[in-house]
Short mmCIF file of C-alpha atoms in Angstrom, two decimals:
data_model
loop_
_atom_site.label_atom_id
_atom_site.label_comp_id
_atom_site.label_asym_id
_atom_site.label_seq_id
_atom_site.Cartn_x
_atom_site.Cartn_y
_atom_site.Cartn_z
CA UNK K 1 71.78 81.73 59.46
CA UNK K 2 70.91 81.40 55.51
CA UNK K 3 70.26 77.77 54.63
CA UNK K 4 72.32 78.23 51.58
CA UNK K 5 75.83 78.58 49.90
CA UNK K 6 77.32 82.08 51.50
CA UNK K 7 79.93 84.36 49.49
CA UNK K 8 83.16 83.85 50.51
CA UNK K 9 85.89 86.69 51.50
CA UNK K 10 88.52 84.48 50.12
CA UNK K 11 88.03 82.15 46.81
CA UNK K 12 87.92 79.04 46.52
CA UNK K 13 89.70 77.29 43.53
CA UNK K 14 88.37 73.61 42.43
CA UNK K 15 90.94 71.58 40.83
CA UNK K 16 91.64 67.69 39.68
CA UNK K 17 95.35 66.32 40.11
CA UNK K 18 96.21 63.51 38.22
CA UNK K 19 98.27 60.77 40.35
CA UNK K 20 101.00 59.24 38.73
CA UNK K 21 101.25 57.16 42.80
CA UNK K 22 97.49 56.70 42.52
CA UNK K 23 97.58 55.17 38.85
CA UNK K 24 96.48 51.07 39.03
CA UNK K 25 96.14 50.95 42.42
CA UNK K 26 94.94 47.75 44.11
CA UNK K 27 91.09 48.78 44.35
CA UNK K 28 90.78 50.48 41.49
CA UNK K 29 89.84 53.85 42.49
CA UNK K 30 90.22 56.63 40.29
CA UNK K 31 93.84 58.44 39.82
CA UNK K 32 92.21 61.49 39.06
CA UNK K 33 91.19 62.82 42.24
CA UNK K 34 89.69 66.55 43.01
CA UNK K 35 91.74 68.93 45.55
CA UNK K 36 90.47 72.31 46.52
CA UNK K 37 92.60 75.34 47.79
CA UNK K 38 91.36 78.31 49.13
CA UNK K 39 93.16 81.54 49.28
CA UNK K 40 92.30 83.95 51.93
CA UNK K 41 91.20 87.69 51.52
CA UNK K 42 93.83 89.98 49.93
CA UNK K 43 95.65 87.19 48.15
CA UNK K 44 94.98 88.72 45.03
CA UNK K 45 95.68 92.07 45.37
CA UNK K 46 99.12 91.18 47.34
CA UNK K 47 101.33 89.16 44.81
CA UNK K 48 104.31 89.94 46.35
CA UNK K 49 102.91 88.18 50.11
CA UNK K 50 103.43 84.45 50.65
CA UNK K 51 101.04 82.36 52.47
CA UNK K 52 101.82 79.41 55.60
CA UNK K 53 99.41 76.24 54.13
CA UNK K 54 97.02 74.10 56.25
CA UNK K 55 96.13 70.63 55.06
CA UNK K 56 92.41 69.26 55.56
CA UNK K 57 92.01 65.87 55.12
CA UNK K 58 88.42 64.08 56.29
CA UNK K 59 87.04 61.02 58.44
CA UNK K 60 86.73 57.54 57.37
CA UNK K 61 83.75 57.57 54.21
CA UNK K 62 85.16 61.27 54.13
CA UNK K 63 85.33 62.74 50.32
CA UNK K 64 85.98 66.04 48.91
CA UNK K 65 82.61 66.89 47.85
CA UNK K 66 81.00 66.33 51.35
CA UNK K 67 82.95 69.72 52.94
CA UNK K 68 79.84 71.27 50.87
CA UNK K 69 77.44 69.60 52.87
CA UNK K 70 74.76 71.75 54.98
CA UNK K 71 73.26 70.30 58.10
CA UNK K 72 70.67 72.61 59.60
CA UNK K 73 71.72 75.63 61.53
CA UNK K 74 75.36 75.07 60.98
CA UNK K 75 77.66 76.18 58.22
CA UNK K 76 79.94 73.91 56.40
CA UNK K 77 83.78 73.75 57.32
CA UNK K 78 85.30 75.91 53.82
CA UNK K 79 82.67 78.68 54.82
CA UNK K 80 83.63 78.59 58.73
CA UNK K 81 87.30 78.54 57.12
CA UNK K 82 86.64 81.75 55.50
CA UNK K 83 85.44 83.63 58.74
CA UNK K 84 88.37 82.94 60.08
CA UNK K 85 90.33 85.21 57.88
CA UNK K 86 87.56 87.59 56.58
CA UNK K 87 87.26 88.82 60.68
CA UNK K 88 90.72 89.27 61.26
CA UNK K 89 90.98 86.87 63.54
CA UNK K 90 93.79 84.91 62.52
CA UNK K 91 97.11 85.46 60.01
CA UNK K 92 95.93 84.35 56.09
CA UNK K 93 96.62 81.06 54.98
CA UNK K 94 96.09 78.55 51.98
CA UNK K 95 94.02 76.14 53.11
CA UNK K 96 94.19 73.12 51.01
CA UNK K 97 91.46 69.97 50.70
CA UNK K 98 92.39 66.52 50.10
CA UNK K 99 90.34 63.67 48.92
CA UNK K 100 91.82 60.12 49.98
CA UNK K 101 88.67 57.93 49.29
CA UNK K 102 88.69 54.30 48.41
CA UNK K 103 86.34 51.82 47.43
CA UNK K 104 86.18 51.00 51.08
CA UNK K 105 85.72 54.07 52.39
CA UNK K 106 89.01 55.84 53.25
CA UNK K 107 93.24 54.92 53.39
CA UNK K 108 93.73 56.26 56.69
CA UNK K 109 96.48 58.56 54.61
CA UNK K 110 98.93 55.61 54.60
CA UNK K 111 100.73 53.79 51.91
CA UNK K 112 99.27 49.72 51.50
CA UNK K 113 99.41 46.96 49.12
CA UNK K 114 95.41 46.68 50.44
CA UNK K 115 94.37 50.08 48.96
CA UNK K 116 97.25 52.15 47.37
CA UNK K 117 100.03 54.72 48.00
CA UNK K 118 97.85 57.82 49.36
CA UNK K 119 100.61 58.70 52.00
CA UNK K 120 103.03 59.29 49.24
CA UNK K 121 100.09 61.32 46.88
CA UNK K 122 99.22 63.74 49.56
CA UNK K 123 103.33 64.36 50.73
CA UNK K 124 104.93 63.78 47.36
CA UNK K 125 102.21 64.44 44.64
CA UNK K 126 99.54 67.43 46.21
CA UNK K 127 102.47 69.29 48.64
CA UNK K 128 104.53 70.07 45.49
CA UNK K 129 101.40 70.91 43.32
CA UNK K 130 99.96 73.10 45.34
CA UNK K 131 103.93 74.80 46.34
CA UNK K 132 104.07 74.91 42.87
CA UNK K 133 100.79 76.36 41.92
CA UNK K 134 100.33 79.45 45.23
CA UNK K 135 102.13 81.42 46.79
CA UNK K 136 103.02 79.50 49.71
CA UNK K 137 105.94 79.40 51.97
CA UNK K 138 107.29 76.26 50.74
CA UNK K 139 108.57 74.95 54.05
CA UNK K 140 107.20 72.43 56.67
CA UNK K 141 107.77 74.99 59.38
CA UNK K 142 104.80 77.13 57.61
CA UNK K 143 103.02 73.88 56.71
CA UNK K 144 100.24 72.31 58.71
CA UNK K 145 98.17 69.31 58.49
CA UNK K 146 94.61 68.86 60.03
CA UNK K 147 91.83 66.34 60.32
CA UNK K 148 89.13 64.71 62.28
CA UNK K 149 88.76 61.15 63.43
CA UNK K 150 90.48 58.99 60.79
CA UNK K 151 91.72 62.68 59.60
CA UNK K 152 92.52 63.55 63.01
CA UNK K 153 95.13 60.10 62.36
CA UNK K 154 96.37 60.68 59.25
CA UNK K 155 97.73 64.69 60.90
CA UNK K 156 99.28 62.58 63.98
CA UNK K 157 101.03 60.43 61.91
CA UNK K 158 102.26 62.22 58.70
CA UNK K 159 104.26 64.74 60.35
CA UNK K 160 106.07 61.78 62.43
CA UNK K 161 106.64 59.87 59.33
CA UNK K 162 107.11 62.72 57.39
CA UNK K 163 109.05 65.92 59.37
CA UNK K 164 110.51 67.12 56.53
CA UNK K 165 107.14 68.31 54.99
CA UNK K 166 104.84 68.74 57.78
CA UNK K 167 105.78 71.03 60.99
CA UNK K 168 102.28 71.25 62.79
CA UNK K 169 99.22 69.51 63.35
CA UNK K 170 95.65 69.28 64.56
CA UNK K 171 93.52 66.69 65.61
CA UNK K 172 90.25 66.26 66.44
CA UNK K 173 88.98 62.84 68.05
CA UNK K 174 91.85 61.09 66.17
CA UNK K 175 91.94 57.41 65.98
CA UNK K 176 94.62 56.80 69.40
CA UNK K 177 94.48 53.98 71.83
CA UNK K 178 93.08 51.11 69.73
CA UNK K 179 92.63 48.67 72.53
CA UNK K 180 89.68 50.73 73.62
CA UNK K 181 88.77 52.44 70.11
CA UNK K 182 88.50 49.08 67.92
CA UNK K 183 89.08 46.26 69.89
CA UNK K 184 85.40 46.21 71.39
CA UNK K 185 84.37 45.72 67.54
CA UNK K 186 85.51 42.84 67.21
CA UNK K 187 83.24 40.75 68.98
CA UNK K 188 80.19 42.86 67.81
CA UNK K 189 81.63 42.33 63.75
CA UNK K 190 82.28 38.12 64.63
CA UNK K 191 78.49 38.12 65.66
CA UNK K 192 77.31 39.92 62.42
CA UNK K 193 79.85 37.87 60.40
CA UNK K 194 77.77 34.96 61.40
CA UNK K 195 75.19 35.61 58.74
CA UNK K 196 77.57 35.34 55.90
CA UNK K 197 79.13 32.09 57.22
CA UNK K 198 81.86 34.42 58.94
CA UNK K 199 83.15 35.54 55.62
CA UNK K 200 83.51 39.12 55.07
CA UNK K 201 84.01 38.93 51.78
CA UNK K 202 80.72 37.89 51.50
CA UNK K 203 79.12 40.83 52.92
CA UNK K 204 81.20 43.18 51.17
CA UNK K 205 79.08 40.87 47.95
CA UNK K 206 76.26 42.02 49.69
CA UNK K 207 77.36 45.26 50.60
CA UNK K 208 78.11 46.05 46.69
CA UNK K 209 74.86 44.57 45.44
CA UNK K 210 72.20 46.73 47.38
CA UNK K 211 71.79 50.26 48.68
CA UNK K 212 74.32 50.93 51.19
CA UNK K 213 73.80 50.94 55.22
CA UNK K 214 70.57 49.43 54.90
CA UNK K 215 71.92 46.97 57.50
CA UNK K 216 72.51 47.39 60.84
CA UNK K 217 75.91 45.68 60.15
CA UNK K 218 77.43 47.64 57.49
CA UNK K 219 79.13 50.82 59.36
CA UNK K 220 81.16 48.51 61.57
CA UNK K 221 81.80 45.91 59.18
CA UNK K 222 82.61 48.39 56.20
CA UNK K 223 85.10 50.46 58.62
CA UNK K 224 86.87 46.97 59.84
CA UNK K 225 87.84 45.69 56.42
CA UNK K 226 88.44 49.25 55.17
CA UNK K 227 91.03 49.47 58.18
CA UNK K 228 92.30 45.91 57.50
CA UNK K 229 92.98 46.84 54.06
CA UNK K 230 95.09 49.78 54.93
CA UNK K 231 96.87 48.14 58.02
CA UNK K 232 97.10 44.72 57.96
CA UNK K 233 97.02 43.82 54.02
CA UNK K 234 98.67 40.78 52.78
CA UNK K 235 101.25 41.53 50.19
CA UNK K 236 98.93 41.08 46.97
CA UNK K 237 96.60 43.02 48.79
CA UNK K 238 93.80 40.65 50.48
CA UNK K 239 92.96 42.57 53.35
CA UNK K 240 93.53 40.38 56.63
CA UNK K 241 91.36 40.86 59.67
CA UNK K 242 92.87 41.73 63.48
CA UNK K 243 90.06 39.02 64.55
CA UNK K 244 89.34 35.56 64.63
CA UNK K 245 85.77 35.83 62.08
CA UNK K 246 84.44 33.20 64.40
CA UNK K 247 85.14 33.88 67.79
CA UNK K 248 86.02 37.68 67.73
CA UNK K 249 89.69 36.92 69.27
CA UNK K 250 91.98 38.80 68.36
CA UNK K 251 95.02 37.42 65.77
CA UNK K 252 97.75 38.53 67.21
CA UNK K 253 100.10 38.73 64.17
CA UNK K 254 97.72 41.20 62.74
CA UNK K 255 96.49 42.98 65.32
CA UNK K 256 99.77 44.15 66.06
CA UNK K 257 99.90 45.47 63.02
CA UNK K 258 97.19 47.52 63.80
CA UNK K 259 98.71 48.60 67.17
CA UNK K 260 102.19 49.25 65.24
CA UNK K 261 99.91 52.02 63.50
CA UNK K 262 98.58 53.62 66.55
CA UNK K 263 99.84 57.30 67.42
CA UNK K 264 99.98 56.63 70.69
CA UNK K 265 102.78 53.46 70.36
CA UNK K 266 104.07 55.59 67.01
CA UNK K 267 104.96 58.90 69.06
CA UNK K 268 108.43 56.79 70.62
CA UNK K 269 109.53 55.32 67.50
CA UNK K 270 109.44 58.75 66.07
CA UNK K 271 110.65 60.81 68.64
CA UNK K 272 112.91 63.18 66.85
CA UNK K 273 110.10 64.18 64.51
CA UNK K 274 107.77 65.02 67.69
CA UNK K 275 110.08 67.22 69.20
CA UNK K 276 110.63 69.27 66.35
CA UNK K 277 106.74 70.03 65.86
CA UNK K 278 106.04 73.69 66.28
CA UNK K 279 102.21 73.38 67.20
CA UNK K 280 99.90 70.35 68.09
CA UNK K 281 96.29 70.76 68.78
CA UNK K 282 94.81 67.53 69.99
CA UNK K 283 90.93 67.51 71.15
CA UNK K 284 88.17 65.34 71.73
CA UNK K 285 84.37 65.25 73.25
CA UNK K 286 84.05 63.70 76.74
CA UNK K 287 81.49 61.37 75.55
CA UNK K 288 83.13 60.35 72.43
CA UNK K 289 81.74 56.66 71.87
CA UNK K 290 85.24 55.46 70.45
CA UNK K 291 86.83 56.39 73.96
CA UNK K 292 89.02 58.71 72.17
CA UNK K 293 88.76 61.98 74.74
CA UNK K 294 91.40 58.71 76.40
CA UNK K 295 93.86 58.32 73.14
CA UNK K 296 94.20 61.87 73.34
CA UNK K 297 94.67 62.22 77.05
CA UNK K 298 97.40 59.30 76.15
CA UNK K 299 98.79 60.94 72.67
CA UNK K 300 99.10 64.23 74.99
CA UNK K 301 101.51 62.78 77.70
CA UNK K 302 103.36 60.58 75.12
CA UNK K 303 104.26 63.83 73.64
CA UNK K 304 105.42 65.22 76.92
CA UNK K 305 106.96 62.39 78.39
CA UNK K 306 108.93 62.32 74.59
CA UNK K 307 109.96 66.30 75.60
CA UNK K 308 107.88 68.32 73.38
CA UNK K 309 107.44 71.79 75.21
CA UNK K 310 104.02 72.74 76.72
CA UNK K 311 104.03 75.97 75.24
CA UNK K 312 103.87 74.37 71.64
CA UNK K 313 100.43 72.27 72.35
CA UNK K 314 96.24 73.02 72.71
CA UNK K 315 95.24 70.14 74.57
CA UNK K 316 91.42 70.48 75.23
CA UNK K 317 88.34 68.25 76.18
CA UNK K 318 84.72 69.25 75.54
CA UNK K 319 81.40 68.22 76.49
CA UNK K 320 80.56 66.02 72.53
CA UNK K 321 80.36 62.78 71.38
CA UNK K 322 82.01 62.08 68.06
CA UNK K 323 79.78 63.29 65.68
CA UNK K 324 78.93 66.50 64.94
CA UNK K 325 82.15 68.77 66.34
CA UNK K 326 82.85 70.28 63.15
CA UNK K 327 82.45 73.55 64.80
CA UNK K 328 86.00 73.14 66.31
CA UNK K 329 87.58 72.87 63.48
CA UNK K 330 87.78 76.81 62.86
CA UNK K 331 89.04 77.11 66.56
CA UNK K 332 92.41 75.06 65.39
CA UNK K 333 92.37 76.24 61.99
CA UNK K 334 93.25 80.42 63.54
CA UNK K 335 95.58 78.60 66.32
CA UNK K 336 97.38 77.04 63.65
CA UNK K 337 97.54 80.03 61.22
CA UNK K 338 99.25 82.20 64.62
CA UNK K 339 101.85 79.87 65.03
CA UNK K 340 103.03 79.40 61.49
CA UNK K 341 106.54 80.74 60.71
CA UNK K 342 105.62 83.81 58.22
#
């Protein structure tokens, strides 16, 4: 395997949107933000064909430019992509790559006073750009959304909260379950709190001043307030922690509104919109340190006990941890593109 950038069957095109939802929000983050959408082979030379789209979004400290990144013997996720379609394997599609940073990390693909209105951007603002822009079928029947981890949320949740744009998902170790996926944090995050008199605004002070993750600290303190600001954000957007800073308890006013967020609880509230889903992949490694091989196990009978037909969902555990399974993500990207209305 070359350690270097491979020609792809399909192209690639590299564009930046300008967000009219994205302008001023609370953190400051840019409005400008760059989206990528690959066509597959023979989109060119077919103008009359129409294409089913697939969404990509990324993990929490997920950006755009990362799906370039080459770790050794493995290629990255647009070239993978490509194989897909170049082989034959699978039905072309448009596959289309969001950026939803923040100055904390990620949004979690939600709309909050604590970071800004990225639900809206990616079904409102980048859907009708990119309908507008390719030859897609401009229907959520032939429209897909997938992701991994915090991605793997943001495609559980957007086609609940959103039907009428999304008809299909995938996701891979998504954020489920949060009484075993965060809740252990809590304690850890009240003991490291202690060194900035259990203020974490103060280590975000520190955070900002120095080279990042040069503390033990910062991944689980930097993914805490990132997740408070998108969940459980006061009105003028102070992010508000799920946890007592001193004693690691949990505050029960806002730690239900981080279990209010979780697909698991989410899945009967919206139960109309998971019936009408044409495909769901769910997976997850068996050794997944965030316990989420369980959400899924407990997303996957929600969905059944709600009546979604077994015929319409991959459920699959594999022998993984949480890192590092970006190799599935081809295997759901061809399921996906078979069952897409064409």
């Amino acid at each position: 395997m070359l350690p270097w950038e491979a020609e792809l069957a399909g192209r690639l095109d590299r564009h930046v949107l300008d967000s009219a939802l994205l302008r001023d929000n609370p953190l400051g983050d840019p409005h400008r933000r760059p989206l990528w959408v690959y066509v597959p082979p023979g989109y060119d030379a077919s103008p009359d064909v129409r294409y089913p789209t697939v969404y990509v979004i990324q993990g929490y400290t997920g950006h755009l430019a990362m799906w370039a990144n080459r770790t050794p013997f493995r290629q990255p996720f647009p070239e993978t992509a490509d194989a897909v379609f170049a082989g034959g394997t699978a039905p072309g599609c448009v596959v289309v790559y969001v950026d939803a940073w923040t100055r904390y990390g990620g949004s979690q693909f939600v709309d909050s006073p604590g970071t800004g209105r990225y639900h809206s951007y990616l079904c409102d603002e980048v859907v009708p750009w990119v309908d507008e822009r390719y030859r897609t079928i401009p229907d959520r029947e032939s429209r897909a959304i997938t992701g991994k981890s915090s991605g793997g949320f943001g495609a559980m949740i957007t086609p609940m909260l959103r039907p009428d744009v999304f008809g299909a998902l995938a996701t891979h170790a998504g954020d489920t379950l949060y009484e075993l996926s965060y809740l252990a944090d809590f304690g850890k995050a009240a003991r490291a709190l202690r060194d900035y008199d259990q203020d974490i605004t103060r280590w975000w002070a520190d955070f900002e001043s120095r080279t990042a993750f040069t503390k033990p600290e910062d991944p689980l303190l930097l993914s805490l307030l990132g997740v408070a600001a998108c969940f459980s954000a006061r009105e003028d957007g102070t992010p508000e922690l799920p946890f007592d800073a001193l004693t690691g308890a949990p505050r029960p006013e806002q730690w239900q509104r981080w279990l209010d967020w979780d697909p698991v609880r989410m899945a009967p509230r919206y139960a109309e919109a998971v019936r009408s889903l044409r495909a769901v992949w769910i997976d997850a490694g068996t050794r997944d340190e965030y316990y989420l091989d369980l959400g899924a196990e407990a997303f996957r009978a929600e969905i059944a006990k709600i009546g979604l037909p077994d015929d319409r969902v991959h459920f699959e555990l594999f022998d993984a941890g949480h890192a590092a399974i970006e190799y599935r993500y081809p295997l759901s990207l061809a399921w996906l593109a078979e069952r897409l209305a064409r």
